[in-house]
Coordinates of C-alpha atoms in Angstrom, one line a residue:
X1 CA 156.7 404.6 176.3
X2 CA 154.7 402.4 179.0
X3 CA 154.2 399.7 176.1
X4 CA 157.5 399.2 175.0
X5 CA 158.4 399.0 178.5
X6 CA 155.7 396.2 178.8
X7 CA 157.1 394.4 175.4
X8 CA 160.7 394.6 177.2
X9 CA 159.2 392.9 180.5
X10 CA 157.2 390.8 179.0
X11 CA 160.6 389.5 176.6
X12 CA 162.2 389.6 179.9
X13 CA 160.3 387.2 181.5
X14 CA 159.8 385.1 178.4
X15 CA 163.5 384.3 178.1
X16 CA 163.8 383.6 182.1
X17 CA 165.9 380.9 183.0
X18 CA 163.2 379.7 185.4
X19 CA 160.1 377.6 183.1
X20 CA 157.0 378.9 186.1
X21 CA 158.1 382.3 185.0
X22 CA 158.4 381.6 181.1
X23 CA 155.0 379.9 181.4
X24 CA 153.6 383.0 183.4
X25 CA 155.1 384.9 180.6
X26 CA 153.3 383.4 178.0
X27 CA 149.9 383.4 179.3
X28 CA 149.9 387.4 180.1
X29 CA 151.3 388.0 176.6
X30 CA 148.5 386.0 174.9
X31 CA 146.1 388.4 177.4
X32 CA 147.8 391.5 176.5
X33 CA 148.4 391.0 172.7
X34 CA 144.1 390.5 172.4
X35 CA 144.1 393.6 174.3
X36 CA 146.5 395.8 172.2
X37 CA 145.7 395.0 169.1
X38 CA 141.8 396.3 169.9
X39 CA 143.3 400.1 171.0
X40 CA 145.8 400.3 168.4
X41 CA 148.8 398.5 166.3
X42 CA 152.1 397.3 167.2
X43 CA 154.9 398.7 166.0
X44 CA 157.2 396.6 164.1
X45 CA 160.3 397.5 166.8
X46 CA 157.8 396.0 169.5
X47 CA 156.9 393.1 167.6
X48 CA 160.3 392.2 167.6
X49 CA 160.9 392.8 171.4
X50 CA 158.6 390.1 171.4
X51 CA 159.3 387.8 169.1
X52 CA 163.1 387.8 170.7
X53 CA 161.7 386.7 174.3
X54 CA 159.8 384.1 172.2
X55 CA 162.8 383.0 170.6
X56 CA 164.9 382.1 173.5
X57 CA 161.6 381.0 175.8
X58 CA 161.6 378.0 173.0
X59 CA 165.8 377.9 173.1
X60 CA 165.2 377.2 177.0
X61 CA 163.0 374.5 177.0
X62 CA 163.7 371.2 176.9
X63 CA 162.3 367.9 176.5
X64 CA 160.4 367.1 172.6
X65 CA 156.5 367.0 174.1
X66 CA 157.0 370.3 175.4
X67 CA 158.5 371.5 172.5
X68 CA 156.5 371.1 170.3
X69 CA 153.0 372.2 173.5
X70 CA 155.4 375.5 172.9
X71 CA 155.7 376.0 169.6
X72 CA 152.2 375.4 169.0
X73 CA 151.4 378.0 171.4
X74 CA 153.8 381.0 169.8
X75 CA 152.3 379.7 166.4
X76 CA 148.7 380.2 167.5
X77 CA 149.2 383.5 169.0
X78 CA 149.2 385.0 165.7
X79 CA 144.9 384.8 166.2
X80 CA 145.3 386.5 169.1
X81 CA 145.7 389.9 166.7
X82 CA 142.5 391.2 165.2
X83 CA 143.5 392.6 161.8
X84 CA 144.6 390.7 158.7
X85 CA 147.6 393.7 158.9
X86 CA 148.9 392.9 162.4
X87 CA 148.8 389.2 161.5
X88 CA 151.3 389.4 158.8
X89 CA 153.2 391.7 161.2
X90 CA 153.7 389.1 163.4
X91 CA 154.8 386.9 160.1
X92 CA 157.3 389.3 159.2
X93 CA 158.9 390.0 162.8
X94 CA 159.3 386.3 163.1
X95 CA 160.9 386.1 159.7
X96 CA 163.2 388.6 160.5
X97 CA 164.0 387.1 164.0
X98 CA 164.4 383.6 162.8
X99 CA 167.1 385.5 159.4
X100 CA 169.3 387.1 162.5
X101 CA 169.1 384.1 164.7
X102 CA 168.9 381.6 162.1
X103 CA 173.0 381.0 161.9
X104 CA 173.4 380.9 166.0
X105 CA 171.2 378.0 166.5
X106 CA 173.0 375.3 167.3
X107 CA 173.0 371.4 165.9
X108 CA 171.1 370.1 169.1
X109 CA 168.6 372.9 169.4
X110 CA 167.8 373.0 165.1
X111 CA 164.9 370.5 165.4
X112 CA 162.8 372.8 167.4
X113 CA 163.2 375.6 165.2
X114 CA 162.4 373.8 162.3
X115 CA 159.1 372.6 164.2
X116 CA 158.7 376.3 164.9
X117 CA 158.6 377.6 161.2
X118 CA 156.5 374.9 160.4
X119 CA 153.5 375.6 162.6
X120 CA 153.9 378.8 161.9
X121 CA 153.5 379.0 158.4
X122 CA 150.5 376.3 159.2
X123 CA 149.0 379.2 161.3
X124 CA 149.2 381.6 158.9
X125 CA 147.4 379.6 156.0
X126 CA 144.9 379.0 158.7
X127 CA 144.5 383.0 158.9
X128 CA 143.9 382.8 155.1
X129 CA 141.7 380.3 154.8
X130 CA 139.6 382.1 157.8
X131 CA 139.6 385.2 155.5
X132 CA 137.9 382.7 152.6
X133 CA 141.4 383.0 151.1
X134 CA 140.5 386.6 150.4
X135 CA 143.1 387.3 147.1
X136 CA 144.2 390.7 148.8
X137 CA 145.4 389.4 151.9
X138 CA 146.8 385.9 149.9
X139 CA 148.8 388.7 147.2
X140 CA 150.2 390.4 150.7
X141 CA 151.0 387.3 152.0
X142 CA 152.9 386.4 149.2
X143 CA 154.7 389.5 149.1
X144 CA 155.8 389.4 152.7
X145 CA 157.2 386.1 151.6
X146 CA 159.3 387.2 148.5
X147 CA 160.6 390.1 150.0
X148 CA 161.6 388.1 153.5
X149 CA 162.6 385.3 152.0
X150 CA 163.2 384.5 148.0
X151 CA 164.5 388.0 147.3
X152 CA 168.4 388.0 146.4
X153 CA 168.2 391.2 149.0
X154 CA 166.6 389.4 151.5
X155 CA 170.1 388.0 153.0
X156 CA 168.1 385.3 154.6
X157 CA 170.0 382.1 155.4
X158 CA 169.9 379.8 152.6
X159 CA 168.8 376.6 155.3
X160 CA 165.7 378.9 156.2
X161 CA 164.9 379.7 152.7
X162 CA 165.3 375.8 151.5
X163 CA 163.1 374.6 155.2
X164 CA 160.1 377.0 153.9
X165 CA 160.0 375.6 150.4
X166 CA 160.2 372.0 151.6
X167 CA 157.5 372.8 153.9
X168 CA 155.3 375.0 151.9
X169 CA 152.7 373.2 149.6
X170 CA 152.8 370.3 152.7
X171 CA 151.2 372.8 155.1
X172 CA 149.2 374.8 152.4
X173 CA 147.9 371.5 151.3
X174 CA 146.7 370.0 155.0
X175 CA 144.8 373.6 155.6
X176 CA 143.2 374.2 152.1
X177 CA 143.2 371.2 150.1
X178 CA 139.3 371.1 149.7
X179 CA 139.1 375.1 149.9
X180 CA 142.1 375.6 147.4
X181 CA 141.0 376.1 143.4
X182 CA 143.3 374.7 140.7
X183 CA 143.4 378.7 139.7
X184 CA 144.0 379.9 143.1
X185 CA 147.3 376.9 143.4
X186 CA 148.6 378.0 140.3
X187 CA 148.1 381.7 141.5
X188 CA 150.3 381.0 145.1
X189 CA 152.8 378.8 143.4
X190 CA 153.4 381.8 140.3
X191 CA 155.0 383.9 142.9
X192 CA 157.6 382.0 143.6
X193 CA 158.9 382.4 140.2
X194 CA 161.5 385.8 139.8
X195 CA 164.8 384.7 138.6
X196 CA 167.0 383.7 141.2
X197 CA 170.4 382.2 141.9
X198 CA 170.6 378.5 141.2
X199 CA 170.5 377.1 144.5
X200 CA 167.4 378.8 145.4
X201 CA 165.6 377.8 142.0
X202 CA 167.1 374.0 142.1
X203 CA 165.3 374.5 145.7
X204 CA 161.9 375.4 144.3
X205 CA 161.9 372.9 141.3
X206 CA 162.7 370.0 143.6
X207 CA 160.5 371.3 146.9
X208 CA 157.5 372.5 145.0
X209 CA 157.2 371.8 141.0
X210 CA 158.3 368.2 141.4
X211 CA 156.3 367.5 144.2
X212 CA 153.4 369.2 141.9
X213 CA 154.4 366.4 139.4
X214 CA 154.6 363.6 141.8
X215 CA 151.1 364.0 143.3
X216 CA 149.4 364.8 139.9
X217 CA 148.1 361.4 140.0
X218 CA 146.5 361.6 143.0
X219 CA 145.0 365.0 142.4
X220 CA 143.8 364.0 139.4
X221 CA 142.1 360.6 141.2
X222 CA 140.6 363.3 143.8
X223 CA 139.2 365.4 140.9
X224 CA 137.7 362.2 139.6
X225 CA 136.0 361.2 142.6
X226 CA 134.5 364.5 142.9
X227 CA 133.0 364.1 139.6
X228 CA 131.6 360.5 140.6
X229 CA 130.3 361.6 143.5
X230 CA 128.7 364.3 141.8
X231 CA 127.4 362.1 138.8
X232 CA 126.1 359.9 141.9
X233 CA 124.1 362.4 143.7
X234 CA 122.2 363.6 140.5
X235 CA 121.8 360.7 139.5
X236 CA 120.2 359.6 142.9
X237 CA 117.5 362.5 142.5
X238 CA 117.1 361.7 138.9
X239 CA 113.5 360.3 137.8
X240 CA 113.6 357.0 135.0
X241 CA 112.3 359.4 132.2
X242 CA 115.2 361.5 132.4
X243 CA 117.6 359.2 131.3
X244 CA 118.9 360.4 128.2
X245 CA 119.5 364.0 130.2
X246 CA 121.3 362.3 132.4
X247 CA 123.5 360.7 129.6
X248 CA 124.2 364.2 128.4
X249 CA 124.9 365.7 131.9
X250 CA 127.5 362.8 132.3
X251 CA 129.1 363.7 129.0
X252 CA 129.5 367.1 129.7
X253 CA 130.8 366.8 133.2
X254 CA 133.5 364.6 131.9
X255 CA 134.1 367.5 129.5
X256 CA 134.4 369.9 132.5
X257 CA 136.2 367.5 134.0
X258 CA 138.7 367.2 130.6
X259 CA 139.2 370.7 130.8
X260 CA 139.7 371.4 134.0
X261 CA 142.7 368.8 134.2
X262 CA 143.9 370.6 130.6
X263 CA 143.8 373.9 131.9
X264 CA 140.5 375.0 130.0
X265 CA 141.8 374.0 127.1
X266 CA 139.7 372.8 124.6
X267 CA 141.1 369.6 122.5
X268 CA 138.4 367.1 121.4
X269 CA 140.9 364.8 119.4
X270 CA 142.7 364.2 122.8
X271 CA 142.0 360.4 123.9
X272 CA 144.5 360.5 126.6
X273 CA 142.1 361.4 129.6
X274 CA 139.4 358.9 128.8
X275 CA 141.3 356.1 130.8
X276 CA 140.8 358.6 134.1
X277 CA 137.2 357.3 133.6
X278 CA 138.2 353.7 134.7
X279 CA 140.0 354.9 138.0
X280 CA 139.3 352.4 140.2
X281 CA 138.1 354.7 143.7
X282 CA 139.3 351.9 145.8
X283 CA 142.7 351.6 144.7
X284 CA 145.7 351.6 147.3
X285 CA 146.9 354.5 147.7
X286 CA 150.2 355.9 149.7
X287 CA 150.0 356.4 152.8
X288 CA 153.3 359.0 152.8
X289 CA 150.7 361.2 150.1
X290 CA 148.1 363.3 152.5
X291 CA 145.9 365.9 151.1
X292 CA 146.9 367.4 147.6
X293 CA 145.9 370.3 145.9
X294 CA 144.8 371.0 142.8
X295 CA 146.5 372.9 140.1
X296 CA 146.4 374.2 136.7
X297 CA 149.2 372.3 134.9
X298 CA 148.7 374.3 131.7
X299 CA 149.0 377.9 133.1
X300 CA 151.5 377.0 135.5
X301 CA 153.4 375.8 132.2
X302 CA 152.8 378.9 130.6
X303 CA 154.0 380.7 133.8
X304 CA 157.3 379.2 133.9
X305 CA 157.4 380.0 130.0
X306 CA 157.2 383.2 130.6
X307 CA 159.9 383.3 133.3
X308 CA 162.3 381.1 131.5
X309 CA 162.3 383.8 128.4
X310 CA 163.6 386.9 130.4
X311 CA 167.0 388.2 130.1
X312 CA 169.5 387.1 133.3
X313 CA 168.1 384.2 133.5
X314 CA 171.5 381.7 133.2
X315 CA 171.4 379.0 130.7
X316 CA 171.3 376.4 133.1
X317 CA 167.9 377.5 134.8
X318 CA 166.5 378.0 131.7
X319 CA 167.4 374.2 130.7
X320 CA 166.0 373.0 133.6
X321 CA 162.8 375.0 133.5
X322 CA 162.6 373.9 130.5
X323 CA 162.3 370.2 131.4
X324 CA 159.7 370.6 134.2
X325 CA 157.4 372.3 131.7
X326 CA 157.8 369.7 129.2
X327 CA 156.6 367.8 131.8
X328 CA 153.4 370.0 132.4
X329 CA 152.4 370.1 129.3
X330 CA 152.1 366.5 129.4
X331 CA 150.0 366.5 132.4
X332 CA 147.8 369.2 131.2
X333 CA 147.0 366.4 128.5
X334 CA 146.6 363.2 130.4
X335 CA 150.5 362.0 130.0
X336 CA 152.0 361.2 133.3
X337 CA 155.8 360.8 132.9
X338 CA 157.4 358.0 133.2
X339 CA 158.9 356.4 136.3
X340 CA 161.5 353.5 134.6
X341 CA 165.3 354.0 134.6
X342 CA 166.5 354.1 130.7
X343 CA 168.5 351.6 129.7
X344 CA 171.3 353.5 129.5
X345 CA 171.1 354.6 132.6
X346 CA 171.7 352.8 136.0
X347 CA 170.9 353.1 139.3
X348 CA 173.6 353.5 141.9
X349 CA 173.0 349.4 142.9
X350 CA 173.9 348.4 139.5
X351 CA 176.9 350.8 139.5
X352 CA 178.1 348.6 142.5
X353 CA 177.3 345.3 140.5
X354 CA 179.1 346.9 137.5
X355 CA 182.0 347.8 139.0
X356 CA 182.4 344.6 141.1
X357 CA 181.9 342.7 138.2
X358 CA 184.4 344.6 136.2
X359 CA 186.9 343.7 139.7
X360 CA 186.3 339.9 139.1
X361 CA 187.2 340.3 135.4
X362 CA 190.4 341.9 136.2
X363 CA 191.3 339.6 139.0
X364 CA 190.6 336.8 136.6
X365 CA 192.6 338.1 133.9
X366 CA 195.4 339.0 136.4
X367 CA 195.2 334.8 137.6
X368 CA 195.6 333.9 133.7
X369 CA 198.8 335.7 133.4
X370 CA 200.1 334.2 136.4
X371 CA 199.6 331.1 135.7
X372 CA 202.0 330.6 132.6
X373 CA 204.7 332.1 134.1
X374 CA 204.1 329.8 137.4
X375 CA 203.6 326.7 134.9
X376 CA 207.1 327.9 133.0
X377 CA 209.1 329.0 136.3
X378 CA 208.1 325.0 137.6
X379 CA 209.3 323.7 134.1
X380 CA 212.3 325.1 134.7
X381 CA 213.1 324.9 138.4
X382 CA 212.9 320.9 137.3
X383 CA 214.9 320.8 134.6
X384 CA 217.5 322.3 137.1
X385 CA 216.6 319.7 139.6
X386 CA 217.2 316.9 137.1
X387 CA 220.6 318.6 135.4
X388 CA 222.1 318.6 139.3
X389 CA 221.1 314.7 140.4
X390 CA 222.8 314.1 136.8
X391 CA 225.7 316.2 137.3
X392 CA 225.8 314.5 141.0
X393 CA 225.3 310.9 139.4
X394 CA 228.2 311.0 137.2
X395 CA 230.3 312.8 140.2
X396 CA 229.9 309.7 142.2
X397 CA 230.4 307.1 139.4
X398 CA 233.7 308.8 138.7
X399 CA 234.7 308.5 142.6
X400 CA 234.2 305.2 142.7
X401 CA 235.7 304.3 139.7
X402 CA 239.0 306.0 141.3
X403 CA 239.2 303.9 144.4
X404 CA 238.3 301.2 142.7

């Protein structure tokens, strides 16, 4: 009873009005969380106490520096609990916080929160990859996540749901990109896969399998210079009779390296990776693109396979799953799709240029038309002209003729 009157203080103080207090606030609860979570756990109902103070301490400050001092500090907090259980305890109450909050945050105040779920999420694949991405704690993590957030029971706000994808290989990416296996990538982005509504799978192809796509080629140039350096330093501590060893080790890492990209699949008639051999290490490269991960194109093919076959999935899921493997498959063989427009198909600019076009051709047609009918109404009006000063001539030759 004496801690969940200190979780209600302490949310008290955290959503004060006055920022000394708040800032008080958050350095006791930092203190008292360490603490705690060496006598015993919290209980979900007090983790949410919290996490509502720490909710409307960030909805009370202002100015973008200290935003963002703030968020990082709530994010961080979630080392401040000792077991891998309480961590994701924390997770969870904040997901379920930010689902009943999520549709009261106003246009103004969004930015912050979205800064909010992002450092969070970067916190938590910092907790993994302190835990040597331990595959018990990875498969709860990824449970928490289904069930909180990609579940059709879930009811979580479908801007919430769309912000973590968009986020999700970003942040997993910047904190495990040189810890992260191609098996244990495949493994994280596998779970994402139940059928769901479309909006939420159009939300995962385009936030996660097609940014897979898009940064295959410069995974695969990481994976290459790996194998370079690698050649370099045994080649370095190789003596001048060992030569032809040498040869053979260089052949057989470039197999390794062959069947890594394809999966482990073994295909020796495939030519299409030897021109990954002449990737030039210095080449520009975008600066948008940070750290990649590696991935297994060919399992996460045969995942998607697998999910695309089972009943309730709608026909227009299926047809797009469908694509995006295709598109695997390719990579798991050294084929990188293509980037040009088909002819018969244009961009929005030429879509402007058509249709102008097509406005000039009408106007011109419309001028033609016109300009008979001008050219005959001018005919006319001086034949009319000319009938009248004849008329008018003969008018005045008979007048004179009479006085006369």
């Amino acid at each position: 009873m004496a801690d969940q009157q200190a979780e209600v203080q302490l949310a008290q103080r955290l959503a004060s009005n006055e920022k000394p207090v708040r800032t008080r606030a958050m350095k006791k609860l930092r203190k008292y969380v360490s603490l705690r979570s060496q006598k015993g756990e919290f209980s979900g109902e007090e983790l949410l106490k919290l996490w509502k103070g720490l909710f409307y301490c960030l909805w009370m400050q202002d100015k973008p520096l200290l935003q963002e001092e703030l968020s990082r500090k709530i994010s961080t907090l979630i080392h401040s609990f000792t077991s891998t259980q309480q961590q994701l305890s924390y997770l969870r109450s904040f997901l379920q916080t930010m689902k009943r909050e999520w549709t009261g945050i106003d246009r103004l105040r969004m930015d912050k929160f979205f800064q909010l779920v992002r450092f969070v999420f970067r916190q938590t694949f910092e907790v993994l990859r302190r835990r040597s991405w331990d595959s018990s704690a990875v498969s709860q993590f990824l449970e928490l996540l289904t069930a909180q957030l990609l579940q059709s029971d879930a009811a979580a706000p479908s801007g919430l749901q769309l912000h973590v994808l968009d986020l999700y290989l970003t942040e997993l990416a910047a904190v495990g990109a040189a810890e992260v296996t191609q098996a244990d990538g495949s493994a994280v982005c596998n779970k994402l896969l139940p059928p769901r509504s479309r909006t939420l799978l159009s939300g995962i192809c385009s936030s996660v399998f097609s940014a897979i796509i898009d940064q295959a080629p410069f995974a695969i140039d990481d994976l290459m210079k790996e194998v370079r350096a690698s050649e370099d330093s045994d080649s370095g501590q190789a003596s001048e009779g060992d030569e032809e060893e040498e040869g053979e080790e260089k052949t057989m890492k470039m197999e390794a390296g062959r069947k890594q990209l394809n999966g482990n699949k073994d295909d020796d008639d495939d030519d299409e990776f030897l021109h990954l051999e002449n990737l030039d290490s210095d080449s520009p490269r975008d600066e948008d693109v940070g750290p990649v991960l590696q991935f297994d194109y060919s399992a996460l093919a045969d995942k998607l396979l697998e999910v695309s076959g089972r009943s309730g999935v709608p026909a227009a899921n299926r047809e797009r799953l469908y694509k995006i493997i295709k598109t695997l498959r390719d990579l798991s063989e050294g084929v990188f799709p293509q980037d040009e427009y088909p002819e018969e198909v244009s961009t929005d600019e030429d879509d402007d240029m058509f249709g102008s076009r097509k406005r000039m051709k009408k106007r011109r047609r419309h001028l033609e038309e016109e300009e008979p009918a001008a050219k005959k109404g001018e005919s006319r009006k001086t034949e009319d002209e000319l009938h009248l000063c004849c008329r008018w001539s003969a008018d005045l030759r008979l007048t004179g003729a009479r006085l006369l």
